[in-house]
Coordinates of C-alpha atoms in Angstrom, one line a residue:
Chain A
M1 CA 12.0 -94.8 -99.6
F2 CA 13.5 -97.1 -97.0
S3 CA 13.2 -101.2 -96.0
A4 CA 11.5 -102.5 -93.5
E5 CA 14.5 -103.5 -91.9
T6 CA 16.2 -100.2 -92.3
L7 CA 13.2 -98.3 -91.0
Q8 CA 13.8 -100.8 -87.9
K9 CA 17.3 -99.9 -87.3
F10 CA 16.1 -96.2 -87.3
A11 CA 13.8 -96.7 -85.1
R12 CA 16.3 -98.4 -82.8
E13 CA 18.6 -95.0 -83.1
V14 CA 15.7 -92.6 -81.7
A15 CA 15.0 -94.7 -78.9
K16 CA 18.4 -93.9 -77.7
Y17 CA 17.5 -90.3 -77.1
P18 CA 15.1 -87.9 -75.0
A19 CA 11.6 -87.9 -77.0
I20 CA 11.9 -84.2 -78.1
H21 CA 16.2 -84.6 -79.3
K22 CA 15.2 -87.2 -82.1
Q23 CA 17.3 -85.3 -84.2
S24 CA 20.2 -86.6 -82.6
A25 CA 19.8 -89.7 -84.4
V26 CA 20.3 -88.3 -87.9
M27 CA 24.0 -89.3 -88.0
A28 CA 23.4 -93.0 -87.6
C29 CA 20.0 -92.9 -89.7
L30 CA 21.8 -91.4 -92.6
A31 CA 24.4 -94.0 -92.5
H32 CA 22.0 -96.4 -92.6
A33 CA 20.4 -95.4 -95.5
Q34 CA 23.9 -94.7 -97.2
E35 CA 24.4 -98.6 -96.4
E36 CA 20.8 -99.6 -98.1
N37 CA 21.4 -97.4 -101.2
G38 CA 25.3 -97.9 -101.4
W39 CA 25.2 -93.7 -101.4
L40 CA 23.1 -90.9 -99.9
S41 CA 20.9 -89.5 -102.8
P42 CA 19.2 -85.9 -102.0
E43 CA 16.2 -87.7 -101.9
S44 CA 17.0 -90.1 -98.8
I45 CA 18.7 -87.4 -96.9
E46 CA 15.2 -85.9 -97.3
A47 CA 13.3 -88.7 -96.3
V48 CA 15.9 -89.1 -93.5
A49 CA 15.0 -85.4 -92.4
Q50 CA 11.1 -86.0 -92.6
Y51 CA 11.6 -89.3 -91.0
L52 CA 13.3 -87.4 -87.9
S53 CA 10.9 -84.3 -88.1
M54 CA 13.9 -81.8 -88.6
P55 CA 14.8 -79.4 -91.2
V56 CA 15.9 -80.8 -94.5
M57 CA 18.8 -78.2 -94.5
A58 CA 19.6 -79.7 -91.0
A59 CA 20.2 -82.8 -92.1
F60 CA 21.9 -81.9 -95.2
E61 CA 24.3 -80.2 -93.0
V62 CA 25.3 -83.1 -91.3
A63 CA 25.4 -85.0 -94.6
T64 CA 28.1 -82.5 -95.9
F65 CA 30.2 -82.3 -92.9
Y66 CA 31.1 -85.7 -92.0
N67 CA 33.2 -87.4 -94.7
M68 CA 31.9 -90.9 -94.6
Y69 CA 28.9 -90.3 -96.0
D70 CA 29.0 -90.3 -99.7
L71 CA 27.5 -88.1 -101.9
K72 CA 27.8 -89.5 -104.9
P73 CA 27.3 -93.2 -105.9
V74 CA 30.2 -95.3 -105.4
G75 CA 31.3 -98.6 -106.6
K76 CA 30.1 -101.5 -104.7
F77 CA 33.4 -101.7 -102.8
K78 CA 35.0 -98.3 -101.5
I79 CA 38.5 -99.0 -100.2
T80 CA 39.6 -95.7 -98.0
V81 CA 43.1 -96.2 -97.5
C82 CA 44.9 -94.2 -94.4
T83 CA 47.8 -91.9 -95.4
N84 CA 48.3 -89.9 -92.6
L85 CA 51.9 -89.7 -90.5
P86 CA 52.0 -92.8 -88.8
C87 CA 50.6 -95.1 -91.1
A88 CA 53.3 -93.3 -94.1
L89 CA 55.6 -94.3 -91.8
S90 CA 54.8 -97.6 -92.4
G91 CA 54.0 -97.7 -95.7
G92 CA 50.7 -96.4 -96.2
Y93 CA 51.4 -94.2 -99.4
H94 CA 53.3 -97.2 -101.0
A95 CA 49.8 -98.9 -100.0
G96 CA 47.7 -96.4 -101.3
D97 CA 49.9 -96.0 -104.8
Y98 CA 49.5 -100.1 -104.9
L99 CA 46.1 -100.4 -105.0
Q100 CA 45.9 -97.2 -107.6
K101 CA 48.7 -99.1 -109.7
K102 CA 46.8 -102.3 -109.2
L103 CA 42.9 -100.9 -110.1
G104 CA 44.3 -98.5 -112.7
I105 CA 42.1 -95.7 -110.8
G106 CA 43.5 -92.6 -108.6
Y107 CA 42.2 -91.4 -105.7
G108 CA 38.3 -90.3 -105.6
E109 CA 37.9 -92.2 -109.0
T110 CA 35.6 -95.5 -109.6
T111 CA 36.7 -98.3 -111.9
A112 CA 34.5 -98.7 -115.0
D113 CA 33.0 -101.6 -114.2
G114 CA 31.9 -100.1 -110.9
K115 CA 33.3 -102.4 -108.7
F116 CA 35.8 -100.6 -106.5
T117 CA 36.4 -96.6 -105.2
L118 CA 39.2 -95.6 -104.4
K119 CA 39.5 -93.0 -101.4
E120 CA 42.3 -91.6 -99.3
G121 CA 41.5 -90.8 -95.8
E122 CA 42.4 -89.3 -92.7
C123 CA 43.4 -91.0 -89.6
M124 CA 41.3 -94.0 -88.5
G125 CA 42.9 -94.8 -85.1
A126 CA 44.1 -98.3 -85.9
C127 CA 47.8 -96.5 -86.4
G128 CA 49.5 -99.8 -84.6
D129 CA 48.6 -102.2 -87.7
A130 CA 50.0 -99.8 -90.5
P131 CA 49.2 -99.8 -93.4
V132 CA 45.0 -99.7 -92.7
M133 CA 42.6 -99.0 -95.1
I134 CA 38.3 -99.3 -94.8
V135 CA 36.2 -101.8 -96.6
N136 CA 32.6 -99.4 -97.0
N137 CA 32.8 -97.6 -93.6
R138 CA 33.0 -100.8 -91.5
S139 CA 35.7 -103.4 -92.3
M140 CA 39.1 -102.3 -90.5
C141 CA 41.7 -103.8 -92.5
S142 CA 45.2 -104.2 -91.0
H143 CA 49.0 -104.7 -91.9
M144 CA 48.2 -104.3 -95.8
H145 CA 51.0 -104.7 -97.6
P146 CA 50.7 -106.2 -101.4
E147 CA 50.0 -109.7 -100.2
Q148 CA 47.2 -108.8 -98.5
I149 CA 45.9 -105.8 -100.7
D150 CA 45.8 -108.9 -103.5
K151 CA 43.9 -111.1 -101.3
L152 CA 41.1 -108.2 -100.2
L153 CA 40.6 -107.4 -104.0
E154 CA 40.2 -111.0 -104.6
D155 CA 37.8 -111.2 -101.6
C156 CA 35.7 -108.4 -102.8
Q157 CA 32.7 -110.3 -104.8
Chain B
M1 CA 46.7 -108.4 -80.1
A2 CA 45.9 -106.0 -77.3
M3 CA 48.8 -105.2 -75.0
L4 CA 52.4 -106.1 -76.5
G5 CA 53.7 -105.2 -72.7
S6 CA 52.9 -103.4 -69.6
I7 CA 54.4 -102.7 -66.6
N8 CA 52.3 -102.7 -63.5
G9 CA 49.3 -102.8 -65.9
L10 CA 45.5 -102.4 -64.7
L11 CA 43.4 -101.5 -68.1
M12 CA 44.8 -104.2 -70.0
E13 CA 46.6 -106.7 -67.3
G14 CA 46.1 -110.1 -68.8
L15 CA 44.4 -109.2 -71.9
D16 CA 46.1 -110.0 -75.1
G17 CA 43.9 -111.5 -77.5
D18 CA 40.4 -111.8 -78.8
N19 CA 39.0 -113.3 -75.6
G20 CA 37.6 -111.8 -72.7
W21 CA 35.9 -108.8 -73.5
S22 CA 32.4 -110.2 -72.8
L23 CA 30.4 -109.4 -69.2
Q24 CA 31.3 -113.1 -67.7
H25 CA 34.8 -112.9 -68.3
Y26 CA 34.8 -109.3 -66.9
V27 CA 32.8 -110.4 -63.8
A28 CA 35.8 -113.3 -63.5
R29 CA 38.1 -110.9 -63.2
G30 CA 37.0 -108.6 -60.5
G31 CA 34.4 -106.3 -62.8
Y32 CA 31.1 -104.5 -61.4
V33 CA 32.6 -105.0 -57.9
Q34 CA 33.3 -101.9 -57.2
L35 CA 29.7 -100.3 -58.7
R36 CA 28.6 -102.8 -56.6
R37 CA 29.9 -101.8 -53.6
I38 CA 29.2 -98.3 -53.9
L39 CA 25.7 -98.8 -54.5
E40 CA 25.2 -101.6 -51.6
N41 CA 27.3 -99.9 -49.0
K42 CA 25.8 -96.8 -49.6
V43 CA 29.2 -95.2 -50.9
T44 CA 28.8 -91.0 -51.1
Q45 CA 29.2 -89.4 -54.1
E46 CA 31.8 -87.0 -52.0
E47 CA 33.6 -90.2 -51.4
V48 CA 33.9 -91.6 -54.8
I49 CA 34.7 -88.2 -56.0
G50 CA 37.8 -87.5 -53.2
E51 CA 39.0 -91.0 -54.1
V52 CA 39.4 -89.8 -57.7
K53 CA 40.9 -87.0 -56.9
K54 CA 43.8 -88.6 -54.1
S55 CA 44.5 -90.9 -57.1
V56 CA 45.5 -87.4 -59.2
L57 CA 43.7 -89.3 -62.3
R58 CA 44.4 -86.6 -65.3
G59 CA 42.0 -86.7 -68.0
R60 CA 44.1 -89.3 -71.0
G61 CA 42.0 -87.8 -73.8
G62 CA 44.8 -84.9 -74.4
A63 CA 44.6 -82.0 -72.3
G64 CA 45.3 -83.7 -68.8
F65 CA 43.0 -81.7 -66.8
P66 CA 42.3 -83.6 -63.1
T67 CA 39.6 -85.8 -63.2
G68 CA 37.9 -85.5 -59.9
L69 CA 38.3 -81.6 -60.0
K70 CA 36.2 -81.7 -63.4
W71 CA 33.7 -84.1 -61.5
S72 CA 33.2 -81.6 -58.4
F73 CA 32.4 -79.1 -61.1
M74 CA 28.9 -80.9 -62.0
P75 CA 26.4 -79.1 -59.8
R76 CA 25.6 -82.7 -58.7
S77 CA 21.9 -81.2 -57.0
F78 CA 20.6 -79.6 -59.7
P79 CA 17.6 -81.1 -60.5
G80 CA 16.9 -82.6 -64.1
D81 CA 18.7 -84.2 -66.7
K82 CA 22.5 -84.4 -66.3
Y83 CA 24.6 -86.1 -68.1
V84 CA 28.0 -87.9 -68.6
V85 CA 30.0 -88.8 -72.1
C86 CA 32.6 -91.1 -73.1
N87 CA 35.0 -89.3 -75.8
T88 CA 35.9 -92.2 -77.7
D89 CA 36.4 -90.3 -80.9
E90 CA 39.8 -91.4 -81.3
G91 CA 41.3 -89.6 -84.4
E92 CA 44.3 -87.7 -83.2
P93 CA 47.0 -89.5 -85.5
G94 CA 48.6 -91.8 -83.7
T95 CA 46.0 -92.9 -81.0
F96 CA 44.7 -95.8 -80.9
K97 CA 44.7 -97.5 -77.1
D98 CA 40.6 -96.4 -76.5
R99 CA 40.1 -98.6 -79.8
D100 CA 41.7 -101.6 -78.1
I101 CA 40.0 -100.4 -74.5
M102 CA 36.8 -100.8 -76.3
R103 CA 37.7 -103.5 -78.2
Y104 CA 39.2 -105.8 -75.3
N105 CA 37.8 -104.3 -72.1
P106 CA 34.3 -102.6 -72.9
H107 CA 32.9 -103.3 -69.4
A108 CA 35.4 -101.6 -67.7
V109 CA 34.4 -98.3 -69.7
I110 CA 31.1 -98.8 -69.0
E111 CA 31.1 -99.6 -64.9
G112 CA 33.5 -96.6 -65.1
M113 CA 30.8 -94.4 -66.5
A114 CA 28.2 -95.6 -64.5
I115 CA 30.3 -94.6 -61.5
A116 CA 30.7 -91.6 -63.0
A117 CA 26.9 -91.0 -63.4
F118 CA 26.5 -92.0 -59.5
A119 CA 29.5 -89.5 -58.4
M120 CA 28.4 -86.6 -60.4
G121 CA 24.2 -87.5 -60.0
A122 CA 23.7 -88.0 -63.7
N123 CA 21.1 -90.1 -64.9
R124 CA 22.1 -90.6 -68.5
G125 CA 25.2 -91.3 -70.7
Y126 CA 25.9 -91.3 -74.5
N127 CA 29.7 -92.9 -75.4
Y128 CA 30.9 -91.3 -78.7
V129 CA 32.3 -93.8 -80.8
H130 CA 35.1 -92.6 -83.7
G131 CA 33.0 -93.3 -87.0
E132 CA 35.9 -95.6 -88.2
I133 CA 35.9 -98.2 -86.0
W134 CA 32.7 -99.9 -86.7
E135 CA 33.6 -103.0 -85.3
I136 CA 34.5 -101.8 -82.4
Y137 CA 31.5 -99.6 -81.7
Q138 CA 29.2 -103.0 -82.3
R139 CA 31.1 -104.7 -79.9
F140 CA 30.2 -101.9 -77.3
E141 CA 26.5 -102.2 -78.1
A142 CA 26.9 -105.7 -77.4
A143 CA 28.4 -105.3 -74.2
L144 CA 25.8 -102.6 -73.6
D145 CA 23.3 -105.2 -74.0
E146 CA 24.9 -107.4 -71.7
A147 CA 25.5 -104.2 -69.1
R148 CA 21.8 -104.1 -69.1
A149 CA 20.5 -107.4 -69.2
A150 CA 22.5 -108.1 -65.8
G151 CA 21.3 -104.8 -64.4
F152 CA 24.1 -102.9 -64.1
I153 CA 22.7 -100.3 -66.2
G154 CA 19.7 -99.2 -66.7
Q155 CA 16.6 -98.3 -64.0
N156 CA 16.9 -99.3 -60.3
I157 CA 20.6 -101.0 -60.6
L158 CA 21.2 -103.7 -58.2
G159 CA 17.8 -102.7 -56.3
S160 CA 19.7 -99.5 -55.6
G161 CA 17.2 -96.9 -56.7
F162 CA 19.8 -95.5 -58.7
N163 CA 19.3 -95.0 -62.6
F164 CA 21.4 -94.4 -65.4
E165 CA 20.8 -95.2 -68.7
L166 CA 23.8 -95.4 -71.5
F167 CA 24.0 -95.6 -74.9
A168 CA 26.9 -95.6 -77.9
H169 CA 26.3 -92.8 -80.6
H170 CA 28.8 -93.1 -83.3
G171 CA 30.4 -90.2 -85.3
Y172 CA 31.2 -90.5 -89.1
G173 CA 33.9 -89.1 -90.1
A174 CA 35.3 -85.7 -88.3
Y175 CA 38.6 -85.4 -86.5
I176 CA 36.9 -81.9 -84.8
C177 CA 34.6 -84.1 -82.7
G178 CA 36.8 -85.4 -80.7
E179 CA 36.8 -81.7 -79.3
E180 CA 34.4 -82.1 -76.2
T181 CA 31.7 -79.1 -77.3
S182 CA 31.7 -80.2 -81.2
L183 CA 31.1 -83.9 -80.1
L184 CA 28.1 -82.6 -77.8
E185 CA 26.9 -80.9 -81.0
S186 CA 27.3 -84.0 -83.2
I187 CA 25.1 -86.1 -80.6
E188 CA 22.5 -83.4 -80.6
G189 CA 22.4 -84.2 -84.5
K190 CA 24.6 -81.1 -86.1
K191 CA 27.7 -79.9 -87.7
G192 CA 30.4 -80.7 -85.3
Q193 CA 31.4 -77.4 -84.8
P194 CA 32.9 -76.0 -81.2
R195 CA 31.6 -74.3 -78.6
F196 CA 32.5 -71.4 -77.0
K197 CA 33.3 -71.6 -73.3
P198 CA 32.2 -70.4 -71.1
P199 CA 29.5 -71.6 -70.4
F200 CA 31.6 -75.2 -69.8
P201 CA 29.7 -77.9 -70.2
A202 CA 29.3 -78.6 -66.3
S203 CA 26.7 -75.9 -66.6
F204 CA 25.8 -76.1 -70.3
G205 CA 26.1 -79.0 -72.0
L206 CA 24.6 -81.8 -74.0
Y207 CA 21.0 -80.3 -74.8
G208 CA 21.8 -77.6 -72.4
K209 CA 22.2 -79.6 -69.6
P210 CA 24.8 -80.3 -67.0
T211 CA 27.3 -82.6 -68.6
T212 CA 30.7 -84.2 -68.0
I213 CA 33.0 -85.4 -70.9
N214 CA 36.0 -87.7 -70.0
N215 CA 38.1 -89.7 -72.6
T216 CA 37.3 -93.5 -72.6
E217 CA 41.1 -94.3 -70.8
T218 CA 39.9 -92.2 -68.2
F219 CA 36.8 -94.0 -67.7
A220 CA 38.0 -97.1 -67.7
S221 CA 40.5 -96.2 -65.1
I222 CA 38.2 -95.2 -62.5
P223 CA 37.0 -99.1 -61.3
F224 CA 40.6 -99.9 -60.9
I225 CA 41.4 -96.5 -58.9
L226 CA 38.1 -97.7 -56.6
K227 CA 39.6 -100.9 -56.2
I228 CA 43.5 -100.0 -55.1
G229 CA 42.4 -97.0 -53.7
G230 CA 43.3 -93.2 -54.7
E231 CA 46.9 -93.5 -53.2
E232 CA 48.0 -96.7 -54.4
F233 CA 47.1 -95.5 -58.1
L234 CA 49.0 -92.2 -57.1
N235 CA 51.9 -94.3 -56.4
L236 CA 51.9 -96.4 -59.1
G237 CA 53.0 -93.0 -61.0
K238 CA 54.6 -90.3 -59.4
A239 CA 53.7 -87.1 -57.9
N240 CA 51.0 -85.4 -60.0
N241 CA 51.3 -88.0 -62.4
G242 CA 49.0 -90.2 -61.2
G243 CA 48.8 -94.1 -62.1
T244 CA 49.5 -95.7 -65.5
K245 CA 48.7 -95.1 -68.7
L246 CA 48.8 -96.6 -72.2
F247 CA 51.0 -95.4 -74.7
S248 CA 50.1 -95.8 -78.5
V249 CA 53.3 -96.5 -79.8
S250 CA 53.5 -96.2 -84.0
G251 CA 56.5 -95.6 -86.6
H252 CA 59.5 -96.8 -86.9
V253 CA 59.6 -99.2 -83.8
N254 CA 60.0 -103.2 -84.5
R255 CA 56.7 -103.7 -82.2
P256 CA 54.2 -100.8 -82.5
G257 CA 51.1 -101.4 -79.9
N258 CA 49.6 -100.2 -76.8
Y259 CA 52.2 -100.3 -74.1
E260 CA 50.6 -99.5 -70.4
I261 CA 53.5 -98.4 -68.0
P262 CA 53.4 -96.5 -65.0
L263 CA 54.0 -92.8 -65.9
G264 CA 57.2 -91.6 -65.0
T265 CA 58.7 -94.6 -67.1
P266 CA 61.8 -93.4 -68.9
F267 CA 60.9 -93.2 -73.0
A268 CA 64.2 -95.6 -73.3
T269 CA 62.5 -98.2 -71.8
L270 CA 59.1 -97.6 -73.7
L271 CA 61.1 -98.1 -76.8
E272 CA 62.8 -101.6 -75.7
M273 CA 59.3 -102.5 -74.8
C274 CA 58.8 -102.0 -78.6
G275 CA 61.9 -103.8 -79.6
G276 CA 64.0 -100.5 -80.3
M277 CA 64.0 -99.1 -83.6
R278 CA 63.2 -101.2 -86.5
G279 CA 66.2 -102.5 -88.5
G280 CA 68.4 -101.1 -85.8
R281 CA 68.1 -97.4 -87.3
K282 CA 69.2 -94.5 -85.6
I283 CA 66.3 -92.2 -84.2
K284 CA 65.8 -89.1 -85.3
A285 CA 62.3 -87.8 -83.9
V286 CA 59.4 -88.6 -82.0
I287 CA 56.2 -86.8 -81.3
P288 CA 55.3 -88.1 -77.8
G289 CA 51.4 -86.7 -77.6
G290 CA 49.6 -87.2 -81.0
S291 CA 50.0 -85.3 -83.9
S292 CA 49.1 -82.0 -82.4
A293 CA 52.1 -82.2 -79.7
P294 CA 55.8 -80.5 -80.5
V295 CA 58.3 -82.6 -82.2
V296 CA 60.9 -83.9 -80.1
P297 CA 64.3 -84.3 -81.5
G298 CA 65.2 -88.6 -80.8
D299 CA 68.5 -87.8 -78.5
V300 CA 66.0 -85.5 -76.3
M301 CA 63.5 -87.6 -76.2
M302 CA 65.9 -90.2 -74.9
D303 CA 66.6 -88.3 -72.0
T304 CA 62.7 -87.5 -70.9
T305 CA 60.3 -89.6 -69.1
M306 CA 56.7 -90.6 -70.2
D307 CA 55.0 -88.5 -67.4
Y308 CA 52.5 -84.8 -68.2
D309 CA 55.5 -82.9 -66.4
G310 CA 58.9 -85.1 -68.1
I311 CA 57.0 -84.3 -71.6
S312 CA 56.3 -80.8 -71.1
K313 CA 59.6 -80.0 -69.7
A314 CA 61.3 -82.1 -73.0
G315 CA 59.2 -78.8 -75.0
S316 CA 55.8 -80.9 -75.8
M317 CA 52.7 -82.3 -74.1
L318 CA 52.1 -85.9 -73.1
G319 CA 48.6 -85.2 -75.2
S320 CA 46.8 -88.6 -75.7
G321 CA 50.2 -90.5 -75.1
A322 CA 50.6 -91.2 -79.0
V323 CA 54.1 -91.9 -79.7
I324 CA 55.0 -91.7 -83.4
V325 CA 58.5 -92.3 -83.8
M326 CA 60.8 -91.5 -86.6
D327 CA 64.5 -92.8 -87.9
E328 CA 66.8 -90.9 -89.7
T329 CA 64.8 -92.2 -93.2
V330 CA 62.3 -89.8 -92.9
C331 CA 62.4 -86.3 -94.6
M332 CA 60.8 -83.8 -92.2
V333 CA 59.4 -81.9 -94.8
K334 CA 57.7 -84.4 -96.1
A335 CA 55.8 -85.5 -92.9
L336 CA 55.3 -82.0 -91.6
E337 CA 53.6 -81.7 -95.2
R338 CA 50.9 -84.6 -94.4
L339 CA 50.5 -83.3 -90.7
S340 CA 49.6 -79.8 -92.1
F341 CA 47.5 -81.5 -95.0
F342 CA 45.3 -83.0 -92.3
Y343 CA 45.1 -80.3 -90.3
Y344 CA 43.9 -78.3 -93.6
E345 CA 41.3 -81.1 -94.3
E346 CA 39.7 -81.1 -90.8
S347 CA 39.6 -77.8 -90.0
C348 CA 35.5 -77.4 -89.4
G349 CA 35.7 -73.9 -91.0
Q350 CA 34.0 -71.5 -88.2
C351 CA 37.1 -69.5 -87.5
T352 CA 38.5 -67.4 -90.3
P353 CA 42.5 -67.8 -88.6
C354 CA 42.1 -71.7 -88.8
R355 CA 40.3 -72.4 -92.1
E356 CA 42.1 -69.9 -94.1
G357 CA 45.7 -70.5 -91.9
T358 CA 45.5 -73.9 -92.8
A359 CA 45.1 -73.8 -95.9
W360 CA 48.2 -71.5 -95.9
M361 CA 50.4 -73.8 -93.8
Y362 CA 49.6 -76.7 -96.4
K363 CA 50.3 -74.7 -99.4
V364 CA 53.7 -73.4 -98.3
V365 CA 54.8 -76.8 -97.1
H366 CA 53.7 -78.6 -99.9
R367 CA 55.3 -76.0 -101.9
I368 CA 58.4 -76.8 -100.5
E369 CA 58.3 -80.4 -100.5
N370 CA 58.0 -79.9 -104.2
G371 CA 60.5 -78.0 -105.1
Q372 CA 59.0 -74.5 -105.2
G373 CA 59.7 -73.2 -102.5
K374 CA 60.6 -69.2 -102.1
P375 CA 63.3 -68.0 -99.5
G376 CA 60.6 -66.2 -97.5
D377 CA 58.3 -69.4 -96.9
L378 CA 59.9 -69.9 -93.6
D379 CA 58.9 -66.7 -92.2
L380 CA 56.0 -66.6 -93.9
L381 CA 54.6 -70.0 -92.4
N382 CA 56.0 -68.2 -89.0
G383 CA 53.6 -65.3 -89.5
V384 CA 50.7 -67.6 -90.5
L385 CA 51.1 -70.2 -87.6
G386 CA 51.4 -66.9 -85.2
N387 CA 48.0 -65.4 -86.3
I388 CA 46.4 -69.3 -85.9
M389 CA 47.6 -69.5 -82.6
G390 CA 45.3 -68.1 -79.7
R391 CA 42.6 -66.5 -82.3
T392 CA 40.0 -69.5 -82.6
I393 CA 37.6 -70.7 -80.6
C394 CA 39.0 -74.3 -80.1
A395 CA 42.4 -76.1 -79.7
L396 CA 42.5 -77.0 -83.2
G397 CA 44.0 -74.2 -84.6
D398 CA 46.9 -74.0 -82.1
A399 CA 47.0 -77.8 -82.6
A400 CA 47.7 -77.2 -86.1
A401 CA 50.2 -74.7 -85.6
L402 CA 52.2 -76.3 -83.0
P403 CA 53.9 -79.2 -85.2
V404 CA 54.9 -76.6 -87.6
Q405 CA 56.2 -74.6 -85.4
S406 CA 58.2 -77.2 -83.9
F407 CA 59.5 -79.1 -87.5
L408 CA 61.0 -75.6 -88.3
K409 CA 62.8 -74.9 -84.5
H410 CA 64.4 -78.3 -84.9
F411 CA 64.6 -79.3 -88.3
G412 CA 64.5 -75.8 -90.1
K413 CA 67.5 -76.8 -92.0
E414 CA 65.9 -79.8 -93.8
F415 CA 63.4 -77.3 -95.1
E416 CA 66.0 -74.6 -96.2
Y417 CA 67.5 -77.5 -97.8
H418 CA 64.7 -78.3 -99.7
I419 CA 64.1 -74.6 -100.6
E420 CA 67.8 -74.1 -102.0
H421 CA 68.4 -77.1 -103.5
K422 CA 64.6 -77.9 -105.0
S423 CA 65.1 -81.3 -103.5
C424 CA 65.4 -83.4 -100.7
L425 CA 68.4 -84.0 -98.1
V426 CA 67.1 -87.6 -97.3
P427 CA 67.3 -89.7 -100.5
K428 CA 63.6 -91.2 -101.8
D429 CA 64.5 -94.7 -101.9
V430 CA 65.9 -94.4 -98.4
Q431 CA 62.5 -93.2 -97.2
W432 CA 61.1 -96.2 -99.1
A433 CA 63.3 -98.5 -97.2
G434 CA 62.2 -96.9 -94.2
S435 CA 59.0 -98.0 -94.6
G436 CA 59.4 -101.3 -94.4
F437 CA 56.2 -101.9 -97.1
H438 CA 57.0 -105.3 -98.3
K439 CA 58.2 -104.7 -102.4
V440 CA 56.4 -106.6 -105.0

């Protein structure tokens, strides 16, 4: 189900917790599973649960509770735009509008070529750099005005 | 840039770029001297806690609870596992100070946690990092590796016999996990839903063991308090409001960013440090402590000092130190609509008043904003928020209700105008201009 590299990352996470509390690693393992496959299929959630010897349902509870897990396939690049108030005061809404127009999709949608998914996000804790967005849950992009957004889209190859 | 300015800064003094986060730089700045002094000179647990008490350091995450007192609640002699946990789940809208502390001074957090663990007899710790700041989480892991290799954390630290294992745990997108008991649930690998208190974490915390949870900035302040002494730290601020504090300023100022200033500094001084209002426009309102803090009219704020007591007198709270500044281009209905959506989206669903109430509040503010408000809507909002406050397991219920209550109190006329005229008091193009978003 998972590559040797991903399994190694799982093991590293499990080692952080007391041996009888392996379940503590479920958030990190689900995140690594998602990173490998691009999204979290029911099969990968089940496999993570088995790896951690925890009830499958408990792993589903976690996967459905935290909003950075993608329970459906997303584009190669998932761009999450913060539109919360501090960002909105400095153009968060407009950055989102600009991206929607440019990609021809709305929030929660994926471009026909499967390259981009757009999401509206909540506070990312970088309000001083507004407008901000995150690519694939990992890379924070600051001060995203039209010229920076254009460049980001070009860099997404 | 880390710090745009400071007055008597401690935590972030001299850090203004991407250099200097690593162990070698931290040590060059006098880092880990306090941990070494405590372990080598056999300073007692009581002495460390006493010094923190003297400093009147109050929790920097939002609640402002005295840190020394919190530490003294830990049953130090309780045999078996005890934990210290750092709360870097910084999701309160407007707050971005912990991200910069972790980015530029991660070893101050590690040293602070190690000292805290020593003082409370804990042998294991976790730092719970906001899921959205992955790069910062990775940096913290790198800093942990450095500290471990240098013997500042791990087994038999500096040959003292004191053991403290410290790890990083990342969140994955849930505001509620900033609440300390849901954060513990989350570390246990569960949904992040808050627990009933009591029992408090000091008696029943992580894995049911005694646990103390502090904010990142709180831990990062500890080495500096021990360096200059509790009394000196207190004197940097004012009575009952010890020390310097980081303020994250966002919104309509010329230079948004983090500023470290002594508690008690006038808001007007902070605003000046931020280069004043963007475009020289008039200040309309400020949310001084993160989105959950009541909004304060601009003119009241201009006469307020930045400390727990000063902001409380102005009718709000210092909270996490997130200062959201709004100028006259802001439509307060639209602003509240976005905040209400946030609480609706982030309610964990455990308590009915919050789960249902946040949905109602958003629904009603949304329809007012969109020209479909009804004459009784403001009473309806006040009724709903009244039924949330004080009726939920955690503080998120109140956190969702306070913005609505304060927006209606101070800017009720804008809401009435919206309902009556089915349009906004502030023209849309003025709102656009205020955002400063570059025109294409």
